[in-house]
JSON list of C-alpha atoms and ligand atoms in Angstrom, two decimals:
[
{"chain": "A", "resi": 14, "resn": "MET", "atom": "CA", "xyz": [27.39, 59.33, 3.58]},
{"chain": "A", "resi": 15, "resn": "SER", "atom": "CA", "xyz": [31.14, 59.08, 2.23]},
{"chain": "A", "resi": 16, "resn": "THR", "atom": "CA", "xyz": [31.87, 57.32, -0.60]},
{"chain": "A", "resi": 17, "resn": "ARG", "atom": "CA", "xyz": [33.22, 54.20, 1.12]},
{"chain": "A", "resi": 18, "resn": "ARG", "atom": "CA", "xyz": [30.16, 53.85, 2.87]},
{"chain": "A", "resi": 19, "resn": "SER", "atom": "CA", "xyz": [27.92, 53.75, -0.08]},
{"chain": "A", "resi": 20, "resn": "LEU", "atom": "CA", "xyz": [30.24, 51.36, -1.96]},
{"chain": "A", "resi": 21, "resn": "GLN", "atom": "CA", "xyz": [29.95, 49.36, 1.35]},
{"chain": "A", "resi": 22, "resn": "VAL", "atom": "CA", "xyz": [26.04, 49.84, 0.71]},
{"chain": "A", "resi": 23, "resn": "LEU", "atom": "CA", "xyz": [26.24, 49.01, -2.61]},
{"chain": "A", "resi": 24, "resn": "VAL", "atom": "CA", "xyz": [28.09, 45.66, -2.51]},
{"chain": "A", "resi": 25, "resn": "LEU", "atom": "CA", "xyz": [26.47, 44.24, 0.13]},
{"chain": "A", "resi": 26, "resn": "THR", "atom": "CA", "xyz": [22.48, 44.84, -1.79]},
{"chain": "A", "resi": 27, "resn": "LEU", "atom": "CA", "xyz": [24.43, 43.19, -4.16]},
{"chain": "A", "resi": 28, "resn": "VAL", "atom": "CA", "xyz": [25.51, 40.43, -2.27]},
{"chain": "A", "resi": 29, "resn": "ALA", "atom": "CA", "xyz": [22.72, 39.89, -0.85]},
{"chain": "A", "resi": 30, "resn": "LEU", "atom": "CA", "xyz": [20.99, 39.58, -4.00]},
{"chain": "A", "resi": 31, "resn": "GLY", "atom": "CA", "xyz": [23.05, 37.19, -5.58]},
{"chain": "A", "resi": 32, "resn": "VAL", "atom": "CA", "xyz": [22.19, 34.66, -3.01]},
{"chain": "A", "resi": 33, "resn": "PHE", "atom": "CA", "xyz": [18.60, 35.18, -2.94]},
{"chain": "A", "resi": 34, "resn": "THR", "atom": "CA", "xyz": [19.08, 34.82, -6.92]},
{"chain": "A", "resi": 35, "resn": "GLY", "atom": "CA", "xyz": [20.90, 31.60, -6.54]},
{"chain": "A", "resi": 36, "resn": "GLY", "atom": "CA", "xyz": [18.69, 30.11, -4.25]},
{"chain": "A", "resi": 37, "resn": "LEU", "atom": "CA", "xyz": [15.06, 30.29, -5.87]},
{"chain": "A", "resi": 38, "resn": "ALA", "atom": "CA", "xyz": [17.33, 29.38, -8.73]},
{"chain": "A", "resi": 39, "resn": "TRP", "atom": "CA", "xyz": [18.88, 26.52, -7.34]},
{"chain": "A", "resi": 40, "resn": "LEU", "atom": "CA", "xyz": [14.92, 25.48, -5.30]},
{"chain": "A", "resi": 41, "resn": "LEU", "atom": "CA", "xyz": [13.57, 25.76, -8.75]},
{"chain": "A", "resi": 42, "resn": "ASP", "atom": "CA", "xyz": [16.00, 23.98, -11.06]},
{"chain": "A", "resi": 43, "resn": "THR", "atom": "CA", "xyz": [15.54, 20.46, -10.87]},
{"chain": "A", "resi": 44, "resn": "ASP", "atom": "CA", "xyz": [17.00, 19.54, -14.39]},
{"chain": "A", "resi": 45, "resn": "ARG", "atom": "CA", "xyz": [20.92, 18.55, -13.21]},
{"chain": "A", "resi": 46, "resn": "THR", "atom": "CA", "xyz": [21.25, 16.11, -16.77]},
{"chain": "A", "resi": 47, "resn": "PRO", "atom": "CA", "xyz": [25.06, 16.12, -17.45]},
{"chain": "A", "resi": 48, "resn": "PRO", "atom": "CA", "xyz": [25.36, 16.82, -21.22]},
{"chain": "A", "resi": 49, "resn": "GLY", "atom": "CA", "xyz": [25.09, 13.77, -23.38]},
{"chain": "A", "resi": 50, "resn": "ALA", "atom": "CA", "xyz": [22.44, 11.83, -21.85]},
{"chain": "A", "resi": 51, "resn": "PRO", "atom": "CA", "xyz": [20.24, 10.05, -23.31]},
{"chain": "A", "resi": 52, "resn": "ARG", "atom": "CA", "xyz": [16.75, 11.78, -24.54]},
{"chain": "A", "resi": 53, "resn": "GLU", "atom": "CA", "xyz": [14.79, 9.87, -22.24]},
{"chain": "A", "resi": 54, "resn": "ALA", "atom": "CA", "xyz": [16.16, 11.19, -18.81]},
{"chain": "A", "resi": 55, "resn": "ARG", "atom": "CA", "xyz": [16.13, 14.34, -20.90]},
{"chain": "A", "resi": 56, "resn": "LEU", "atom": "CA", "xyz": [12.77, 14.50, -20.77]},
{"chain": "A", "resi": 57, "resn": "TYR", "atom": "CA", "xyz": [12.53, 13.31, -17.58]},
{"chain": "A", "resi": 58, "resn": "ASN", "atom": "CA", "xyz": [14.59, 15.63, -15.83]},
{"chain": "A", "resi": 59, "resn": "GLY", "atom": "CA", "xyz": [13.46, 18.22, -17.54]},
{"chain": "A", "resi": 60, "resn": "LEU", "atom": "CA", "xyz": [9.38, 17.33, -17.29]},
{"chain": "A", "resi": 61, "resn": "CYS", "atom": "CA", "xyz": [8.97, 14.91, -15.02]},
{"chain": "A", "resi": 62, "resn": "ALA", "atom": "CA", "xyz": [11.46, 15.31, -11.61]},
{"chain": "A", "resi": 63, "resn": "THR", "atom": "CA", "xyz": [9.85, 17.92, -10.30]},
{"chain": "A", "resi": 64, "resn": "CYS", "atom": "CA", "xyz": [7.34, 16.58, -9.29]},
{"chain": "A", "resi": 65, "resn": "HIS", "atom": "CA", "xyz": [8.34, 13.05, -9.44]},
{"chain": "A", "resi": 66, "resn": "GLY", "atom": "CA", "xyz": [12.22, 13.60, -8.10]},
{"chain": "A", "resi": 67, "resn": "VAL", "atom": "CA", "xyz": [15.40, 12.04, -10.48]},
{"chain": "A", "resi": 68, "resn": "ASP", "atom": "CA", "xyz": [15.49, 9.17, -8.41]},
{"chain": "A", "resi": 69, "resn": "GLY", "atom": "CA", "xyz": [12.00, 8.44, -8.70]},
{"chain": "A", "resi": 70, "resn": "ARG", "atom": "CA", "xyz": [10.35, 8.51, -5.16]},
{"chain": "A", "resi": 71, "resn": "GLY", "atom": "CA", "xyz": [9.09, 12.18, -5.45]},
{"chain": "A", "resi": 72, "resn": "SER", "atom": "CA", "xyz": [10.35, 15.19, -4.91]},
{"chain": "A", "resi": 73, "resn": "TRP", "atom": "CA", "xyz": [10.13, 17.07, -1.24]},
{"chain": "A", "resi": 74, "resn": "ARG", "atom": "CA", "xyz": [9.30, 20.46, -2.80]},
{"chain": "A", "resi": 75, "resn": "ALA", "atom": "CA", "xyz": [5.86, 18.50, -5.05]},
{"chain": "A", "resi": 76, "resn": "ALA", "atom": "CA", "xyz": [5.51, 17.71, -1.39]},
{"chain": "A", "resi": 77, "resn": "LEU", "atom": "CA", "xyz": [6.19, 21.79, -0.40]},
{"chain": "A", "resi": 78, "resn": "PHE", "atom": "CA", "xyz": [2.56, 22.35, -2.87]},
{"chain": "A", "resi": 79, "resn": "LEU", "atom": "CA", "xyz": [1.39, 19.23, -1.38]},
{"chain": "A", "resi": 80, "resn": "ILE", "atom": "CA", "xyz": [1.53, 17.28, -4.66]},
{"chain": "A", "resi": 81, "resn": "ARG", "atom": "CA", "xyz": [1.80, 13.26, -4.06]},
{"chain": "A", "resi": 82, "resn": "PRO", "atom": "CA", "xyz": [3.44, 11.44, -6.60]},
{"chain": "A", "resi": 83, "resn": "GLY", "atom": "CA", "xyz": [3.97, 7.87, -6.34]},
{"chain": "A", "resi": 84, "resn": "ASP", "atom": "CA", "xyz": [7.20, 6.46, -5.18]},
{"chain": "A", "resi": 85, "resn": "PHE", "atom": "CA", "xyz": [8.35, 4.47, -8.92]},
{"chain": "A", "resi": 86, "resn": "THR", "atom": "CA", "xyz": [10.90, 2.42, -7.13]},
{"chain": "A", "resi": 87, "resn": "ASP", "atom": "CA", "xyz": [7.44, 0.83, -5.27]},
{"chain": "A", "resi": 88, "resn": "ARG", "atom": "CA", "xyz": [7.88, -2.33, -6.69]},
{"chain": "A", "resi": 89, "resn": "ALA", "atom": "CA", "xyz": [4.59, -3.95, -5.62]},
{"chain": "A", "resi": 90, "resn": "ARG", "atom": "CA", "xyz": [3.33, -0.98, -6.38]},
{"chain": "A", "resi": 91, "resn": "MET", "atom": "CA", "xyz": [4.57, -0.20, -9.57]},
{"chain": "A", "resi": 92, "resn": "SER", "atom": "CA", "xyz": [3.49, -4.11, -10.94]},
{"chain": "A", "resi": 93, "resn": "GLN", "atom": "CA", "xyz": [0.40, -3.56, -10.51]},
{"chain": "A", "resi": 94, "resn": "GLU", "atom": "CA", "xyz": [-0.30, -0.86, -13.16]},
{"chain": "A", "resi": 95, "resn": "SER", "atom": "CA", "xyz": [0.85, -2.01, -17.35]},
{"chain": "A", "resi": 96, "resn": "ASP", "atom": "CA", "xyz": [2.89, -0.34, -19.63]},
{"chain": "A", "resi": 97, "resn": "GLN", "atom": "CA", "xyz": [-0.31, 0.88, -21.42]},
{"chain": "A", "resi": 98, "resn": "CYS", "atom": "CA", "xyz": [-1.94, 2.08, -18.44]},
{"chain": "A", "resi": 99, "resn": "LEU", "atom": "CA", "xyz": [1.80, 4.23, -17.27]},
{"chain": "A", "resi": 100, "resn": "PHE", "atom": "CA", "xyz": [1.37, 5.51, -20.68]},
{"chain": "A", "resi": 101, "resn": "ASP", "atom": "CA", "xyz": [-2.33, 6.16, -20.56]},
{"chain": "A", "resi": 102, "resn": "VAL", "atom": "CA", "xyz": [-1.85, 8.40, -17.60]},
{"chain": "A", "resi": 103, "resn": "ILE", "atom": "CA", "xyz": [1.82, 10.17, -18.89]},
{"chain": "A", "resi": 104, "resn": "LYS", "atom": "CA", "xyz": [-0.14, 11.24, -22.60]},
{"chain": "A", "resi": 105, "resn": "ASN", "atom": "CA", "xyz": [-3.41, 11.78, -20.45]},
{"chain": "A", "resi": 106, "resn": "GLY", "atom": "CA", "xyz": [-2.94, 13.36, -17.63]},
{"chain": "A", "resi": 107, "resn": "GLY", "atom": "CA", "xyz": [-4.06, 11.16, -14.17]},
{"chain": "A", "resi": 108, "resn": "ALA", "atom": "CA", "xyz": [-7.12, 13.71, -14.47]},
{"chain": "A", "resi": 109, "resn": "PRO", "atom": "CA", "xyz": [-9.19, 10.17, -15.85]},
{"chain": "A", "resi": 110, "resn": "PHE", "atom": "CA", "xyz": [-7.99, 7.67, -13.79]},
{"chain": "A", "resi": 111, "resn": "GLY", "atom": "CA", "xyz": [-8.45, 9.49, -10.49]},
{"chain": "A", "resi": 112, "resn": "LYS", "atom": "CA", "xyz": [-5.01, 10.43, -10.00]},
{"chain": "A", "resi": 113, "resn": "PRO", "atom": "CA", "xyz": [-5.80, 14.20, -10.81]},
{"chain": "A", "resi": 114, "resn": "GLY", "atom": "CA", "xyz": [-1.94, 15.53, -9.33]},
{"chain": "A", "resi": 115, "resn": "MET", "atom": "CA", "xyz": [-0.73, 14.32, -12.97]},
{"chain": "A", "resi": 116, "resn": "PRO", "atom": "CA", "xyz": [-0.56, 16.61, -15.78]},
{"chain": "A", "resi": 117, "resn": "SER", "atom": "CA", "xyz": [-1.01, 15.08, -19.87]},
{"chain": "A", "resi": 118, "resn": "PHE", "atom": "CA", "xyz": [1.89, 15.30, -21.90]},
{"chain": "A", "resi": 119, "resn": "GLY", "atom": "CA", "xyz": [0.25, 14.70, -24.41]},
{"chain": "A", "resi": 120, "resn": "HIS", "atom": "CA", "xyz": [1.76, 16.91, -26.37]},
{"chain": "A", "resi": 121, "resn": "LEU", "atom": "CA", "xyz": [5.30, 14.42, -26.56]},
{"chain": "A", "resi": 122, "resn": "SER", "atom": "CA", "xyz": [5.27, 12.40, -29.65]},
{"chain": "A", "resi": 123, "resn": "ASP", "atom": "CA", "xyz": [4.60, 8.65, -28.90]},
{"chain": "A", "resi": 124, "resn": "GLU", "atom": "CA", "xyz": [7.62, 7.35, -29.33]},
{"chain": "A", "resi": 125, "resn": "ASP", "atom": "CA", "xyz": [8.78, 9.50, -26.49]},
{"chain": "A", "resi": 126, "resn": "ILE", "atom": "CA", "xyz": [5.96, 8.87, -23.54]},
{"chain": "A", "resi": 127, "resn": "GLN", "atom": "CA", "xyz": [6.80, 4.89, -24.67]},
{"chain": "A", "resi": 128, "resn": "ALA", "atom": "CA", "xyz": [10.67, 5.86, -23.86]},
{"chain": "A", "resi": 129, "resn": "LEU", "atom": "CA", "xyz": [9.87, 8.21, -20.59]},
{"chain": "A", "resi": 130, "resn": "VAL", "atom": "CA", "xyz": [7.40, 4.51, -19.43]},
{"chain": "A", "resi": 131, "resn": "ARG", "atom": "CA", "xyz": [10.64, 2.63, -19.87]},
{"chain": "A", "resi": 132, "resn": "TYR", "atom": "CA", "xyz": [12.60, 4.91, -17.92]},
{"chain": "A", "resi": 133, "resn": "VAL", "atom": "CA", "xyz": [10.07, 5.18, -15.18]},
{"chain": "A", "resi": 134, "resn": "ARG", "atom": "CA", "xyz": [10.21, 1.35, -14.97]},
{"chain": "A", "resi": 135, "resn": "ARG", "atom": "CA", "xyz": [13.55, 1.26, -14.55]},
{"chain": "A", "resi": 136, "resn": "PHE", "atom": "CA", "xyz": [13.36, 2.50, -11.42]},
{"chain": "A", "resi": 137, "resn": "SER", "atom": "CA", "xyz": [11.38, -0.44, -10.08]},
{"chain": "A", "resi": 138, "resn": "GLN", "atom": "CA", "xyz": [13.91, -2.81, -11.27]},
{"chain": "B", "resi": 219, "resn": "LIG", "atom": "C1", "xyz": [2.77, 18.58, -11.37]},
{"chain": "B", "resi": 219, "resn": "LIG", "atom": "C2", "xyz": [3.55, 17.15, -10.41]},
{"chain": "B", "resi": 219, "resn": "LIG", "atom": "C3", "xyz": [4.20, 16.20, -11.64]},
{"chain": "B", "resi": 219, "resn": "LIG", "atom": "C4", "xyz": [5.07, 16.24, -12.79]},
{"chain": "B", "resi": 219, "resn": "LIG", "atom": "C5", "xyz": [5.35, 17.52, -13.79]},
{"chain": "B", "resi": 219, "resn": "LIG", "atom": "C6", "xyz": [4.21, 15.02, -13.65]},
{"chain": "B", "resi": 219, "resn": "LIG", "atom": "N1", "xyz": [3.82, 14.00, -12.49]},
{"chain": "B", "resi": 219, "resn": "LIG", "atom": "FE1", "xyz": [3.26, 11.71, -13.39]},
{"chain": "B", "resi": 219, "resn": "LIG", "atom": "N2", "xyz": [2.33, 12.28, -11.62]},
{"chain": "B", "resi": 219, "resn": "LIG", "atom": "C7", "xyz": [2.28, 13.77, -10.22]},
{"chain": "B", "resi": 219, "resn": "LIG", "atom": "C8", "xyz": [1.03, 12.81, -9.33]},
{"chain": "B", "resi": 219, "resn": "LIG", "atom": "C9", "xyz": [0.73, 14.11, -8.57]},
{"chain": "B", "resi": 219, "resn": "LIG", "atom": "C10", "xyz": [1.08, 11.57, -9.76]},
{"chain": "B", "resi": 219, "resn": "LIG", "atom": "C11", "xyz": [-0.21, 10.43, -9.43]},
{"chain": "B", "resi": 219, "resn": "LIG", "atom": "C12", "xyz": [-0.08, 9.72, -7.92]},
{"chain": "B", "resi": 219, "resn": "LIG", "atom": "C13", "xyz": [-1.39, 8.69, -7.77]},
{"chain": "B", "resi": 219, "resn": "LIG", "atom": "O1", "xyz": [-1.83, 9.23, -7.59]},
{"chain": "B", "resi": 219, "resn": "LIG", "atom": "O2", "xyz": [-0.69, 7.68, -6.79]},
{"chain": "B", "resi": 219, "resn": "LIG", "atom": "C14", "xyz": [1.34, 10.74, -10.70]},
{"chain": "B", "resi": 219, "resn": "LIG", "atom": "C15", "xyz": [1.64, 9.51, -11.91]},
{"chain": "B", "resi": 219, "resn": "LIG", "atom": "C16", "xyz": [2.15, 9.34, -13.26]},
{"chain": "B", "resi": 219, "resn": "LIG", "atom": "C17", "xyz": [2.21, 8.02, -13.04]},
{"chain": "B", "resi": 219, "resn": "LIG", "atom": "C18", "xyz": [1.10, 6.91, -13.08]},
{"chain": "B", "resi": 219, "resn": "LIG", "atom": "C19", "xyz": [2.35, 5.79, -11.90]},
{"chain": "B", "resi": 219, "resn": "LIG", "atom": "C20", "xyz": [1.91, 6.09, -10.61]},
{"chain": "B", "resi": 219, "resn": "LIG", "atom": "O3", "xyz": [2.68, 6.62, -9.57]},
{"chain": "B", "resi": 219, "resn": "LIG", "atom": "O4", "xyz": [0.87, 6.65, -9.79]},
{"chain": "B", "resi": 219, "resn": "LIG", "atom": "C21", "xyz": [3.07, 7.98, -14.18]},
{"chain": "B", "resi": 219, "resn": "LIG", "atom": "C22", "xyz": [3.45, 6.65, -15.32]},
{"chain": "B", "resi": 219, "resn": "LIG", "atom": "C23", "xyz": [3.55, 9.32, -13.99]},
{"chain": "B", "resi": 219, "resn": "LIG", "atom": "N3", "xyz": [3.30, 10.37, -13.21]},
{"chain": "B", "resi": 219, "resn": "LIG", "atom": "C24", "xyz": [4.58, 9.77, -14.93]},
{"chain": "B", "resi": 219, "resn": "LIG", "atom": "C25", "xyz": [5.13, 10.82, -15.26]},
{"chain": "B", "resi": 219, "resn": "LIG", "atom": "C26", "xyz": [6.19, 11.13, -16.67]},
{"chain": "B", "resi": 219, "resn": "LIG", "atom": "C27", "xyz": [6.57, 10.91, -17.43]},
{"chain": "B", "resi": 219, "resn": "LIG", "atom": "C28", "xyz": [6.55, 12.59, -16.02]},
{"chain": "B", "resi": 219, "resn": "LIG", "atom": "C29", "xyz": [7.42, 13.76, -17.28]},
{"chain": "B", "resi": 219, "resn": "LIG", "atom": "C30", "xyz": [6.50, 13.42, -18.55]},
{"chain": "B", "resi": 219, "resn": "LIG", "atom": "C31", "xyz": [5.46, 13.01, -15.01]},
{"chain": "B", "resi": 219, "resn": "LIG", "atom": "N4", "xyz": [4.79, 11.91, -14.78]},
{"chain": "B", "resi": 219, "resn": "LIG", "atom": "C32", "xyz": [4.99, 14.65, -14.54]},
{"chain": "B", "resi": 219, "resn": "LIG", "atom": "C33", "xyz": [2.74, 14.37, -10.88]},
{"chain": "B", "resi": 219, "resn": "LIG", "atom": "C34", "xyz": [3.35, 14.80, -11.70]}
]
């Protein structure tokens, strides 16, 4: 193989690798929080948006894995759940409430969870 040809193969391989890893990063990375955003926005986009979507409607990435997070923008549905109820689901996970797809975030402080409850509420206001 000529040097020129092996160089072409090398460049093509590098380009293919770049496109692949870039695509994977795009698929997995939902966090597009602008720097300086409030803490709850950073928490939500970093921890919750993977499943609930940045807009609260549920992300198609979660749907790919058959996870069905509820629609936070659905006013009728959200108005039936008290703040305490939302707090408990975030702190303890959804399993005790018949929503097994929702993981528990008990490692967050109560203040952070309260901030997340307010953040989630905003989607239906
Ligand atoms: C692995 C995916 C996943 C992640 C990550 C996740 N959730 Fe959920 N969440 C769910 C599912 C599934 C439900 C259950 C929806 C149902 O059954 O109605 C749920 C339910 C909830 C509920 C109860 C209200 C409702 O819609 O039923 C709240 C509040 C909630 N999530 C907030 C959060 C917050 C805040 C975070 C981040 C700290 C978070 N979730 C992260 C999947 C997820």
